[in-house]
CSV table of C-alpha atoms in Angstrom, one decimal:
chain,number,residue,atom,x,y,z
A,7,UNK,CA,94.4,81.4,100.3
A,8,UNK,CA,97.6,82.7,99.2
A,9,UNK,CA,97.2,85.9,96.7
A,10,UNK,CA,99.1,84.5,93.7
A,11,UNK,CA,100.0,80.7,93.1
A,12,UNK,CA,102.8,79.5,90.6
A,13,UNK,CA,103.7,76.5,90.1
A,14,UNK,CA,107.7,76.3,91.1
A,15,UNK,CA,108.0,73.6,88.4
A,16,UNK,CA,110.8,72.7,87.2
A,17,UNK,CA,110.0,72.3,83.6
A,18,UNK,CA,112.6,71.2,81.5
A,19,UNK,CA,112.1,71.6,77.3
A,20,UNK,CA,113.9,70.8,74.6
A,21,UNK,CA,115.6,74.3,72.7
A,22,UNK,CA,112.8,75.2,69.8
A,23,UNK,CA,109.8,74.3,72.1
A,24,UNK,CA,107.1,76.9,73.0
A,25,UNK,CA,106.9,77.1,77.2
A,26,UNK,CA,103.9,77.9,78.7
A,27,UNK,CA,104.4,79.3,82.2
A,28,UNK,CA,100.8,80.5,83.9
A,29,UNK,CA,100.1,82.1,87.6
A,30,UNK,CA,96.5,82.2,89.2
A,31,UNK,CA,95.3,84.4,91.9
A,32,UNK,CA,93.0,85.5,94.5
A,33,UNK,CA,92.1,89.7,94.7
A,34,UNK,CA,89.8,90.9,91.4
A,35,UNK,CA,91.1,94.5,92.4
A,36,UNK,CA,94.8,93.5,90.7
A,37,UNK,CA,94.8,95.9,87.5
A,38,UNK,CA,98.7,95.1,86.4
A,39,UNK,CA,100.2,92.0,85.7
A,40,UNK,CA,103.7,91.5,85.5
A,41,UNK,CA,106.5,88.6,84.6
A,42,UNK,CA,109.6,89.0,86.1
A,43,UNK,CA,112.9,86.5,84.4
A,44,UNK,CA,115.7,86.2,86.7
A,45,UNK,CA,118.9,84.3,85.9
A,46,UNK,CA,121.0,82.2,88.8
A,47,UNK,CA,122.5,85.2,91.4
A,48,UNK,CA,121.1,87.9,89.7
A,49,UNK,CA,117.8,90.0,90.7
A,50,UNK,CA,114.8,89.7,88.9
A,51,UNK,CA,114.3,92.1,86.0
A,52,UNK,CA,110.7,92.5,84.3
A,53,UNK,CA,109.8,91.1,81.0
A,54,UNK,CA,106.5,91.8,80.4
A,55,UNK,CA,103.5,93.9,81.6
A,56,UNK,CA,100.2,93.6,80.8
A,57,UNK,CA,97.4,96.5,82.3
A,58,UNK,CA,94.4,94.6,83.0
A,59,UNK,CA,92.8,92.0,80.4
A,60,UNK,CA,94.0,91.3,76.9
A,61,UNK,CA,97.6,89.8,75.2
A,62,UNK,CA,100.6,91.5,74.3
A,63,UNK,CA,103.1,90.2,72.5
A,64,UNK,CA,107.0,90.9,72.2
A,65,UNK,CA,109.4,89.5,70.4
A,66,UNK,CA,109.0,85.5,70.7
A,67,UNK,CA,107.2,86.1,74.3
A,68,UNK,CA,103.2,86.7,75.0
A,69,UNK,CA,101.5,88.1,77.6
A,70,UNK,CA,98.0,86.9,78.7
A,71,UNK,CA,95.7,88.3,81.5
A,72,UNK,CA,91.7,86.5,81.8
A,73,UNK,CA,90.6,88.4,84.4
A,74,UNK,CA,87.4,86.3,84.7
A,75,UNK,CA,89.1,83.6,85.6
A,76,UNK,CA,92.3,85.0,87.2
A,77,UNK,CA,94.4,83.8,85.5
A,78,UNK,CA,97.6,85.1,83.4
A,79,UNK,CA,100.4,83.2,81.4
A,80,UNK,CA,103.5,84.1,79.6
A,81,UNK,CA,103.9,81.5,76.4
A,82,UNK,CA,107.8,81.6,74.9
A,83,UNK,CA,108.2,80.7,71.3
A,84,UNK,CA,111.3,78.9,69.8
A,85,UNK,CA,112.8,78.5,73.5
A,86,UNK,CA,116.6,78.9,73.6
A,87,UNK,CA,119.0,77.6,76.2
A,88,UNK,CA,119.3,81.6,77.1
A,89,UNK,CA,116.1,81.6,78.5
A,90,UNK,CA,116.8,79.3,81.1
A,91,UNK,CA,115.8,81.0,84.0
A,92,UNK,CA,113.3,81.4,87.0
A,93,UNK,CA,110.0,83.2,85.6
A,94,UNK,CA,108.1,85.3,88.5
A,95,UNK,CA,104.7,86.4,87.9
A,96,UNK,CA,103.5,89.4,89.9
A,97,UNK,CA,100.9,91.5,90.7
A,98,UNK,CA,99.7,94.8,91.6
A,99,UNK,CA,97.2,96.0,93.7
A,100,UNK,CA,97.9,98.1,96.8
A,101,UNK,CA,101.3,96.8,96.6
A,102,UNK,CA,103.3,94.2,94.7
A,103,UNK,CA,102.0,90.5,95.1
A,104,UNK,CA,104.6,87.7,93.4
A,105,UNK,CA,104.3,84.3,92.8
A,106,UNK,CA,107.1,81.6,93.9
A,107,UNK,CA,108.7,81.4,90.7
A,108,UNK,CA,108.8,78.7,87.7
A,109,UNK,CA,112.3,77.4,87.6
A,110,UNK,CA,112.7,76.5,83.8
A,111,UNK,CA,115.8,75.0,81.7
A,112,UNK,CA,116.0,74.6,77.8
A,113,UNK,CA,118.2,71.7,76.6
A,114,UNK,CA,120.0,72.4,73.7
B,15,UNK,CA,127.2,102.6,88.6
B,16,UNK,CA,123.6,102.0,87.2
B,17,UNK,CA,120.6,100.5,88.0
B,18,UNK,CA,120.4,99.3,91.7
B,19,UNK,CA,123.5,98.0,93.5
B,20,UNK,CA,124.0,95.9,96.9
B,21,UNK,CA,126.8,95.3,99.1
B,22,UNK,CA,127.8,92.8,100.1
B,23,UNK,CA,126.8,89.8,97.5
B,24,UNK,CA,127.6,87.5,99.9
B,25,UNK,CA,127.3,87.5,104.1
B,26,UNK,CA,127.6,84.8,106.6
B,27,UNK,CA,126.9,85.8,109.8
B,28,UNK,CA,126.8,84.4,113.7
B,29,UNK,CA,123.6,84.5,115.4
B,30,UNK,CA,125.2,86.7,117.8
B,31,UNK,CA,126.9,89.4,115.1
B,32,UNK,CA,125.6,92.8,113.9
B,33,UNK,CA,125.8,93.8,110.2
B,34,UNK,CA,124.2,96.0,107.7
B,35,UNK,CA,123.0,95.1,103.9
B,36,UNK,CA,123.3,98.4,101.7
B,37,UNK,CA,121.3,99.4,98.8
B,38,UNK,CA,121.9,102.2,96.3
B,39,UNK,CA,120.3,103.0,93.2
B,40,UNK,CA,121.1,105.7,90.8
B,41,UNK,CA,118.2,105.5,88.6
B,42,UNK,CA,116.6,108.8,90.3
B,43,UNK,CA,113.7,106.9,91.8
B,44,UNK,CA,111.2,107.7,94.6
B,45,UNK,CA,110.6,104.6,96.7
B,46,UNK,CA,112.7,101.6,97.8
B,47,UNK,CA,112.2,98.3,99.0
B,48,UNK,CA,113.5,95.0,100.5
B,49,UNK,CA,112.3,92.0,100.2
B,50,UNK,CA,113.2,88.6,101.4
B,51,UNK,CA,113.6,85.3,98.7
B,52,UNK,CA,113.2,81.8,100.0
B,53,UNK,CA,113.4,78.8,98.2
B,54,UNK,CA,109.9,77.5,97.1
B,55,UNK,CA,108.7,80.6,98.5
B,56,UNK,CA,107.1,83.7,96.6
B,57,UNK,CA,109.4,87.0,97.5
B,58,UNK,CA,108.2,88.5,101.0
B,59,UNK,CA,108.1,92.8,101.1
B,60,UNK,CA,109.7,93.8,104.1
B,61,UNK,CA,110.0,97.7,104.2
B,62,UNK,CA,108.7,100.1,101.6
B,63,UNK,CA,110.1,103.7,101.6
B,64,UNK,CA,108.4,106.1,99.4
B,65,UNK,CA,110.5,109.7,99.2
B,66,UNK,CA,113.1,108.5,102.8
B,67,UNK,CA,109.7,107.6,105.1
B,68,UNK,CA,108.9,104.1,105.6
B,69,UNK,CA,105.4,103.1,104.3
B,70,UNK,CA,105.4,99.8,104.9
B,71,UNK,CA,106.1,97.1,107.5
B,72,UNK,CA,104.7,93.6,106.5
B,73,UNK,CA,105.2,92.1,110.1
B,74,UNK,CA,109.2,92.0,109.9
B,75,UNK,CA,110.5,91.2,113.5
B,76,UNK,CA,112.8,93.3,114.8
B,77,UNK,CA,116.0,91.8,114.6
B,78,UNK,CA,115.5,93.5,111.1
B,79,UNK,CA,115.9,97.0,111.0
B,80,UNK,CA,115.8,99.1,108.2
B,81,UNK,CA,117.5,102.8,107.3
B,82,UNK,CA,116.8,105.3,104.8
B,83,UNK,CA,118.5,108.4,104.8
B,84,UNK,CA,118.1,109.2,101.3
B,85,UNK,CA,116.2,108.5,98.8
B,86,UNK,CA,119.2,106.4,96.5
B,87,UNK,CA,120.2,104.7,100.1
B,88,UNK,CA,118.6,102.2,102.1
B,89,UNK,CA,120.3,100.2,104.3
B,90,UNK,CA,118.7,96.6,106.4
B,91,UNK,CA,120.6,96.4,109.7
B,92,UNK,CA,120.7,93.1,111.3
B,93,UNK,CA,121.3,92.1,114.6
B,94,UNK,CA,120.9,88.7,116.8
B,95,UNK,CA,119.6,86.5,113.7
B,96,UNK,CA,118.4,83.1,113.5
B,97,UNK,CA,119.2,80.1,110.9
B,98,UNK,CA,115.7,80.5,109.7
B,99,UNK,CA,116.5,84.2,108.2
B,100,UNK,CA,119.2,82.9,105.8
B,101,UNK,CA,117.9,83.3,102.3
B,102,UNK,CA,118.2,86.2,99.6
B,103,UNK,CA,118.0,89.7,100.2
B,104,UNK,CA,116.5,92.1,97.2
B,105,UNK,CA,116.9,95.8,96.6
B,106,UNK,CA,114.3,97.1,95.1
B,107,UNK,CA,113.5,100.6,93.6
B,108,UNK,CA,110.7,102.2,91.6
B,109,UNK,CA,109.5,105.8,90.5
B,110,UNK,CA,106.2,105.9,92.1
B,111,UNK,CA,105.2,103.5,94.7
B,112,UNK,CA,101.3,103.8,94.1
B,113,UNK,CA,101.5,103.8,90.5
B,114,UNK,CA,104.2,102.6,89.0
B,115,UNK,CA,103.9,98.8,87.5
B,116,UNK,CA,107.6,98.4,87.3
B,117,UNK,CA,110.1,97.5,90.3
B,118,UNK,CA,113.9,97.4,89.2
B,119,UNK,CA,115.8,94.9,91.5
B,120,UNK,CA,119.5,94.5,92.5
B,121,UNK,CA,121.3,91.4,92.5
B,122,UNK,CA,120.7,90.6,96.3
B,123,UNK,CA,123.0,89.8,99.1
B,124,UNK,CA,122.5,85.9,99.8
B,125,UNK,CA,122.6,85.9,103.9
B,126,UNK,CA,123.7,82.8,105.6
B,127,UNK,CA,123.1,82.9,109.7
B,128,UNK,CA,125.2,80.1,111.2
């Protein structure tokens, strides 16, 4: 069983739509949760964080962590064509665990 | 320069040539990583240095070898590669291997073996 699972997509939404991007995984002993954007020949660059359960919210993205069911998502409100991008979730527990990737495009 | 930098962006190489990736970041942290991105694939830690010393070696064969003489420097030398090893190579840096949530990445050198 891998550690984290993201589905690589890709999702395609029309500009103004609200994305929901999610990651499950494996090891209860993860206490951070990450999401990681990275644009086309760039490295990634974090987004979010979230320290174990809860939401957090910034700006027109949220963070969610259900540690019962381990699972986390990142929702994106009024989507732009700027946030086209691949979204990485990514975990930490003795070291950093990361998911594929969610390749995602906005049409304007 | 900020953040993390690597040269070269680009590098196609023969399965018979030697070359080195470099890393450098100037953001005064701690540890350093690389990590290998495949398509469809989640990223793959390599090496983990933590203040010059490697703490970590997921496994990596040894046609990889990696080189950090400072803590702003690490280099990946690479030697006798085979098609299968062409993907994306990250820089990584962060202040505190065991504690910090936060990784800061540099653009990657995408490696083609022919």
């Amino acid at each position: 069983q891998k550690e984290v699972e993201q589905d690589p997509g890709p999702l395609s939404v029309p500009e103004g739509a609200i994305v929901s991007l999610n990651c499950t995984y494996s090891n209860s002993a993860f206490q951070y949760f990450m999401w990681y954007r990275q644009y086309s020949r760039k490295g990634p660059e974090l987004l979010m964080y979230t320290y174990s359960s809860g939401n957090k919210e910034d700006g027109r993205f949220t963070a969610q962590v259900d540690k019962s069911s381990k699972y986390i998502s990142l929702f994106i409100r009024d989507s732009q064509p700027s946030d086209s991008a691949t979204y990485l979730c990514a975990m930490r527990g003795n070291q950093f665990y990361f998911g594929t990737g969610t390749s995602l495009t906005v049409i304007p | 320069e900020t953040g993390v930098t690597q040269t070269p962006r680009h590098l196609v190489m023969g399965m018979t040539n030697k070359k080195s990736l470099k890393c450098e970041q100037h953001l005064g942290h701690n540890a350093m990583y690389w990590y290998k991105q495949s398509a469809k694939k989640p990223l793959e830690l390599m090496f983990v240095y933590n203040f010059k010393e490697q703490t970590e070696n997921n496994s990596v064969p040894s046609r990889f070898s990696p080189e950090c003489p400072n803590s702003s420097h690490l280099f990946l030398h690479l030697h006798t590669l085979q098609p299968e090893d062409s993907a994306l190579y990250l820089c990584a840096s962060s202040q505190d291997p065991s504690a910090s949530y936060e990784q800061y990445f540099g653009p990657g050198t995408r490696l083609t073996v022919t």
